[in-house]
Coordinates of C-alpha atoms and ligand atoms in Angstrom, one line a residue:
M1 CA 158.7 84.0 81.0
S2 CA 158.0 87.5 82.2
E3 CA 160.7 89.1 80.0
R4 CA 159.0 87.6 77.0
I5 CA 155.6 89.2 78.0
K6 CA 157.3 92.6 78.6
R7 CA 158.8 92.4 75.1
L8 CA 155.3 91.6 73.6
I9 CA 154.0 94.7 75.5
D10 CA 156.8 96.7 73.9
K11 CA 155.9 95.4 70.5
L12 CA 152.3 96.3 71.0
E13 CA 153.2 99.8 72.0
E14 CA 155.4 100.2 69.0
N15 CA 153.3 98.4 66.3
H16 CA 149.8 98.8 67.8
T17 CA 149.0 95.2 66.9
L18 CA 149.9 91.6 67.8
V19 CA 148.9 88.3 66.2
K20 CA 146.5 85.9 67.9
E21 CA 149.2 83.6 69.3
E22 CA 150.9 86.6 70.9
W23 CA 147.7 87.8 72.6
V24 CA 147.0 84.2 73.9
E25 CA 150.5 84.1 75.2
I26 CA 150.0 87.3 77.1
F27 CA 146.7 86.3 78.6
D28 CA 148.0 82.9 79.6
N29 CA 151.2 84.0 81.2
Y30 CA 151.1 87.6 82.5
D31 CA 151.9 88.4 86.1
D32 CA 151.5 91.5 88.3
S33 CA 154.8 93.0 87.2
D34 CA 153.8 92.7 83.5
R35 CA 150.5 94.3 84.3
E36 CA 152.2 97.2 86.1
Y37 CA 154.6 97.5 83.2
A38 CA 151.7 97.8 80.7
A39 CA 149.9 100.2 83.1
E40 CA 152.8 102.6 83.3
K41 CA 153.2 102.7 79.5
A42 CA 149.5 103.0 78.9
R43 CA 149.2 105.8 81.4
A44 CA 152.1 107.7 79.7
V45 CA 150.3 107.2 76.3
A46 CA 147.0 108.5 77.7
V47 CA 148.8 111.5 79.3
G48 CA 150.4 112.2 76.0
V49 CA 147.1 112.3 74.2
F50 CA 144.7 113.8 76.8
G51 CA 147.1 115.3 79.4
N52 CA 146.0 114.7 83.0
K53 CA 142.4 115.3 82.0
V54 CA 139.4 112.9 82.2
Y55 CA 136.1 113.4 80.3
I56 CA 132.8 112.8 82.0
R57 CA 129.5 111.5 80.5
G58 CA 126.2 111.5 82.4
I59 CA 124.1 108.4 81.9
V60 CA 120.4 108.6 82.1
E61 CA 119.0 105.1 82.5
F62 CA 115.5 105.9 81.3
S63 CA 113.9 102.4 81.2
N64 CA 114.9 99.0 82.5
V65 CA 112.3 97.2 80.4
C66 CA 114.0 94.8 78.1
K67 CA 112.8 92.3 75.5
N68 CA 116.0 90.4 75.6
D69 CA 117.0 87.6 78.0
C70 CA 120.8 87.7 78.1
Y71 CA 122.0 85.1 80.6
Y72 CA 124.3 87.6 82.5
C73 CA 122.0 90.6 82.8
G74 CA 119.9 91.6 85.8
I75 CA 117.3 93.4 83.8
R76 CA 116.7 90.4 81.4
C77 CA 113.0 89.9 80.6
S78 CA 112.7 86.7 82.6
N79 CA 113.8 88.4 85.8
S80 CA 110.4 88.8 87.5
N81 CA 112.0 90.2 90.6
A82 CA 113.1 93.3 88.7
Q83 CA 110.8 96.2 89.4
R84 CA 110.3 97.8 86.0
Y85 CA 110.2 101.5 85.4
R86 CA 110.1 104.0 82.5
L87 CA 110.9 107.7 82.7
T88 CA 108.8 110.2 80.8
D89 CA 110.3 112.5 78.2
E90 CA 110.1 115.4 80.7
D91 CA 111.9 113.3 83.3
I92 CA 114.7 112.5 80.8
L93 CA 115.0 116.2 79.9
S94 CA 115.2 117.3 83.4
C95 CA 118.0 114.8 84.2
C96 CA 119.9 116.3 81.4
D97 CA 119.2 119.9 82.6
E98 CA 120.4 119.0 86.0
G99 CA 123.5 117.3 84.5
Y100 CA 124.3 120.4 82.5
E101 CA 124.3 122.5 85.7
Y102 CA 126.9 120.1 87.1
G103 CA 129.2 120.3 84.1
F104 CA 128.1 117.4 82.0
R105 CA 128.4 118.0 78.2
T106 CA 127.6 114.5 77.1
F107 CA 124.3 112.8 77.9
V108 CA 124.1 109.0 77.4
L109 CA 120.5 107.8 77.0
Q110 CA 120.6 104.2 78.1
S111 CA 117.8 101.6 78.4
G112 CA 116.9 98.0 77.9
E113 CA 115.6 97.1 74.4
D114 CA 112.2 98.8 75.0
Y115 CA 111.2 99.8 71.5
K116 CA 107.5 99.3 72.0
E117 CA 107.4 102.2 74.4
Y118 CA 110.4 104.1 73.0
P119 CA 110.4 103.6 69.2
A120 CA 113.0 105.5 67.2
S121 CA 110.5 108.2 66.4
R122 CA 110.0 109.0 70.1
M123 CA 113.7 108.9 70.8
A124 CA 114.3 111.3 67.9
E125 CA 112.0 113.9 69.5
I126 CA 113.8 113.5 72.8
I127 CA 117.2 114.0 71.1
K128 CA 115.9 117.1 69.3
R129 CA 114.7 118.6 72.5
I130 CA 117.9 117.9 74.3
K131 CA 119.9 119.4 71.5
A132 CA 117.6 122.5 71.4
S133 CA 118.2 123.2 75.1
H134 CA 121.9 122.2 75.1
P135 CA 123.3 122.8 71.6
D136 CA 126.8 122.5 73.1
C137 CA 126.3 119.0 74.3
A138 CA 126.8 115.6 72.7
V139 CA 124.0 112.9 72.8
T140 CA 125.1 109.3 73.1
L141 CA 122.6 106.5 72.7
S142 CA 122.8 103.1 74.3
L143 CA 119.5 101.4 73.3
G144 CA 120.6 98.1 72.0
E145 CA 120.2 96.6 68.6
M146 CA 118.0 98.4 66.0
E147 CA 117.6 98.4 62.3
Y148 CA 119.4 100.6 59.8
D149 CA 116.5 103.0 59.3
D150 CA 116.2 103.6 63.0
F151 CA 119.9 104.3 63.4
K152 CA 119.6 106.7 60.5
L153 CA 116.6 108.5 61.9
L154 CA 118.3 108.9 65.2
K155 CA 121.5 110.2 63.6
E156 CA 119.5 112.7 61.6
A157 CA 117.8 113.8 64.8
G158 CA 121.2 114.8 66.2
A159 CA 122.6 111.8 68.0
D160 CA 126.4 111.9 68.0
R161 CA 127.4 108.6 69.4
Y162 CA 126.2 105.1 69.9
L163 CA 127.3 102.5 72.5
L164 CA 126.7 98.8 71.7
R165 CA 129.1 96.4 73.2
H166 CA 129.9 93.4 71.0
E167 CA 130.1 91.4 74.3
T168 CA 132.4 88.8 72.7
A169 CA 133.9 88.5 69.2
T170 CA 133.6 84.7 69.2
R171 CA 130.4 83.3 67.8
E172 CA 130.4 80.2 69.9
H173 CA 131.0 82.2 73.0
Y174 CA 128.3 84.7 72.0
E175 CA 125.9 81.8 71.9
M176 CA 126.8 80.7 75.4
L177 CA 125.9 84.1 76.8
H178 CA 122.7 84.7 74.9
P179 CA 119.5 82.8 74.1
K180 CA 119.1 81.4 70.6
V181 CA 116.9 84.2 69.3
M182 CA 119.8 86.6 69.7
S183 CA 122.1 86.8 66.7
F184 CA 125.8 87.4 66.7
D185 CA 125.6 88.4 63.0
H186 CA 122.9 91.0 63.7
R187 CA 124.9 92.5 66.5
M188 CA 128.0 92.8 64.3
Q189 CA 125.8 94.2 61.5
C190 CA 124.5 96.9 63.8
L191 CA 128.1 97.9 64.6
S192 CA 129.1 98.3 61.0
Q193 CA 125.9 100.2 60.2
L194 CA 126.6 102.6 63.0
M195 CA 130.1 103.2 61.7
E196 CA 128.8 103.7 58.2
L197 CA 126.3 106.3 59.4
G198 CA 129.0 108.4 60.9
Y199 CA 128.4 107.8 64.6
Q200 CA 131.2 107.8 67.0
V201 CA 130.9 104.2 68.0
G202 CA 131.6 102.5 71.3
T203 CA 131.8 98.8 71.7
G204 CA 133.4 96.4 74.2
M205 CA 133.2 93.2 76.2
M206 CA 133.0 92.0 79.7
I207 CA 136.2 90.6 81.3
G208 CA 135.8 87.2 82.8
S209 CA 132.3 86.6 81.4
P210 CA 131.4 82.9 81.9
F211 CA 133.3 80.5 79.6
Q212 CA 135.7 83.2 78.5
T213 CA 139.1 81.9 77.6
S214 CA 142.4 83.5 76.6
E215 CA 141.6 82.7 73.0
Y216 CA 138.2 84.4 73.1
L217 CA 139.9 87.4 74.7
A218 CA 142.5 87.4 72.0
N219 CA 139.7 87.4 69.4
D220 CA 138.2 90.4 71.2
M221 CA 141.5 92.3 70.9
L222 CA 141.8 91.4 67.2
F223 CA 138.2 92.5 66.6
L224 CA 138.8 95.8 68.3
H225 CA 142.0 96.3 66.3
D226 CA 140.1 95.8 63.0
F227 CA 136.9 97.6 63.9
K228 CA 138.7 100.6 65.4
P229 CA 135.9 101.8 67.6
H230 CA 136.0 105.4 68.9
M231 CA 135.3 104.1 72.4
I232 CA 135.8 100.8 74.2
G233 CA 133.6 100.0 77.3
T234 CA 134.9 97.1 79.2
G235 CA 134.4 96.1 82.8
P236 CA 134.5 92.9 84.9
F237 CA 131.6 90.4 84.7
L238 CA 129.7 90.5 88.0
P239 CA 127.0 88.0 88.7
H240 CA 123.4 89.0 89.4
K241 CA 121.5 86.8 91.8
D242 CA 118.4 86.5 89.6
T243 CA 120.1 85.3 86.5
P244 CA 121.2 81.9 85.2
F245 CA 124.8 83.0 85.8
K246 CA 124.2 83.7 89.5
D247 CA 126.8 81.2 90.7
K248 CA 129.4 82.0 88.1
P249 CA 132.6 83.6 89.4
K250 CA 133.1 87.3 88.9
G251 CA 135.7 88.5 86.5
S252 CA 139.2 89.5 87.6
Y253 CA 139.8 93.0 88.7
E254 CA 143.5 92.8 87.8
L255 CA 142.8 91.4 84.3
T256 CA 140.3 94.2 83.7
L257 CA 143.0 96.8 84.5
F258 CA 145.4 94.9 82.3
V259 CA 143.0 94.8 79.3
L260 CA 142.4 98.6 79.7
S261 CA 146.2 99.2 79.4
L262 CA 146.4 96.9 76.4
C263 CA 143.5 98.7 74.7
R264 CA 145.3 102.0 75.3
L265 CA 148.5 100.7 73.8
M266 CA 146.7 99.2 70.8
L267 CA 144.5 102.3 70.1
P268 CA 146.2 105.3 71.7
R269 CA 143.4 107.8 71.0
V270 CA 140.5 105.6 71.9
L271 CA 138.0 106.9 74.5
L272 CA 138.3 104.4 77.4
P273 CA 136.0 104.6 80.4
A274 CA 136.8 103.3 83.8
T275 CA 133.4 101.7 84.1
T276 CA 130.9 101.5 86.9
A277 CA 131.5 97.7 87.1
L278 CA 135.2 98.4 87.7
G279 CA 134.2 100.8 90.5
T280 CA 131.9 98.1 91.9
I281 CA 134.5 95.3 92.0
N282 CA 137.0 97.5 93.8
P283 CA 136.4 100.7 95.7
L284 CA 139.4 102.4 93.9
G285 CA 138.6 100.7 90.6
R286 CA 137.9 103.8 88.7
E287 CA 141.0 105.6 90.0
N288 CA 143.2 102.6 89.2
G289 CA 141.5 102.4 85.8
V290 CA 142.5 105.9 85.0
L291 CA 146.0 105.2 86.2
A292 CA 146.1 102.1 83.9
G293 CA 145.2 104.2 80.8
A294 CA 141.4 105.0 81.0
N295 CA 140.3 108.6 80.3
V296 CA 136.5 108.7 80.8
I297 CA 134.2 108.3 83.8
M298 CA 130.5 107.9 83.3
P299 CA 128.5 108.7 86.4
N300 CA 124.8 108.3 86.7
L301 CA 122.3 111.2 86.2
S302 CA 119.2 109.0 86.8
P303 CA 116.8 110.1 89.5
T304 CA 117.9 108.4 92.8
A305 CA 114.4 106.8 93.1
V306 CA 115.0 104.5 90.1
R307 CA 118.8 103.9 90.4
K308 CA 118.4 100.7 92.4
K309 CA 116.1 99.3 89.7
Y310 CA 118.8 99.5 87.0
M311 CA 120.7 96.6 88.5
L312 CA 122.6 94.8 85.7
Y313 CA 124.7 93.0 88.4
D314 CA 124.7 92.8 92.2
G315 CA 126.3 95.5 94.3
K316 CA 126.3 98.3 91.7
I317 CA 127.7 101.5 93.1
C318 CA 126.0 104.9 93.2
T319 CA 122.5 103.6 93.6
E320 CA 121.8 105.5 96.8
D321 CA 123.4 108.7 95.5
A322 CA 122.1 111.8 93.7
T323 CA 123.7 113.5 90.7
S324 CA 125.2 116.2 92.9
E325 CA 126.9 113.6 95.1
C326 CA 128.4 111.6 92.2
R327 CA 129.6 114.8 90.6
Q328 CA 131.4 115.8 93.8
C329 CA 132.7 112.3 94.3
I330 CA 134.2 112.0 90.9
F331 CA 135.8 115.4 90.9
A332 CA 137.4 114.6 94.3
R333 CA 138.5 111.1 93.3
M334 CA 140.2 112.4 90.1
K335 CA 141.9 115.3 92.0
R336 CA 143.3 112.8 94.6
I337 CA 145.1 111.0 91.8
G338 CA 146.4 114.2 90.2
Y339 CA 143.8 114.3 87.4
E340 CA 141.2 116.9 86.5
V341 CA 137.7 116.6 85.1
E342 CA 137.3 118.6 81.9
I343 CA 134.0 120.3 81.2
T344 CA 133.7 119.5 77.5
R345 CA 131.9 117.2 75.1
G346 CA 135.1 115.1 74.9
D347 CA 134.7 114.0 71.3
Y348 CA 137.0 111.4 69.7
K349 CA 139.9 113.2 68.0
P350 CA 141.4 111.3 65.1
Ligands
5AD401 N1 128.2 92.2 84.8 C1 129.0 93.1 84.2 N2 128.5 93.8 83.1 C2 127.3 93.5 82.7 N3 126.6 94.0 81.6 C3 125.4 93.4 81.6 N4 125.3 92.5 82.6 C4 126.4 92.6 83.3 C5 127.0 91.9 84.4 N5 126.3 90.9 85.0 C6 127.2 94.9 80.7 C7 127.0 94.4 79.3 C8 126.1 95.4 78.6 C9 126.3 96.6 79.4 C10 125.2 97.6 79.3 O1 126.5 96.1 80.7 O2 128.3 94.3 78.6 O3 126.5 95.6 77.2
FES402 FE1 128.5 108.1 92.6 FE2 130.9 108.2 93.8 S1 130.4 108.5 91.7 S2 128.9 108.2 94.7

């Protein structure tokens, strides 16, 4: 059986694509040796494209207020135990200034869907101010779903990239993870609009989200192949105690590493973060993510005082730490595995 999976991995490496049945076969039958086989190949591909370098992006989690009620997420609007906070424009700018001192050249502005307080017009002003102080930096937005005119305004204000995970490419699965008012079609529409507007677009899914099957994961891989995002953010599902999914099992660490490797083999140049969730499920998750083909790490630049409040899932790492500590930590962790952090915007290169 395993020889068969290894041949499918070879085929993926060569053709950068598989058909649905082949993806399902992989996810149903892979074992540790197949996973290691894929990781070695994926690491070689990543080293071929990026050398032994990783890019860093600093995330500023500026508001945990969210109008949505996704069943998996700790900052869903129904979670009355979440202590809500919002940073001022000045707070956001000073997080970026501090990040700049530490070598960050990409700032990711991330929040819940909090448009009442942070409409596109306000975000546009913030982007312009960041770009004025740091013209050599990229600004990435992770603000959730918006309308075309908002995306356009933000792009014109200077935003370079947008992260919006598709979460799952299967409609029936999407509807199991989200309340009825959330629309699979609208999310997909946002993703195509972002592409059309010339953003570098990041999307992705959780691994082991409740009800996920090999077939759904196969659909995710097919979607990623067709959509060709510039970045893929993927980490394990981790339950949060104040959500409807509190008793659902966490995703598999090993499967997450395997999916990272398969993404690298499918889209060799894609930007692939070893996510915070991967670092949460295993203390060496981010290192092993890089060794499995990832090339980006996204530490937090948020003020330590609010970090614990941006709890998407239980046990999130780095919530006691300051920017300086995460910076040291990441540089040391990468050095230990023979990689170096590059001080650069780290744009997607076609
Ligand atoms: N476990 C893992 N990832 C989560 N996200 C949200 N909640 C969880 C969770 N419980 C991810 C989603 C979202 C991103 C910001 O965080 O994929 O798009
Ligand atoms: Fe934050 Fe290690 S990256 S403490």
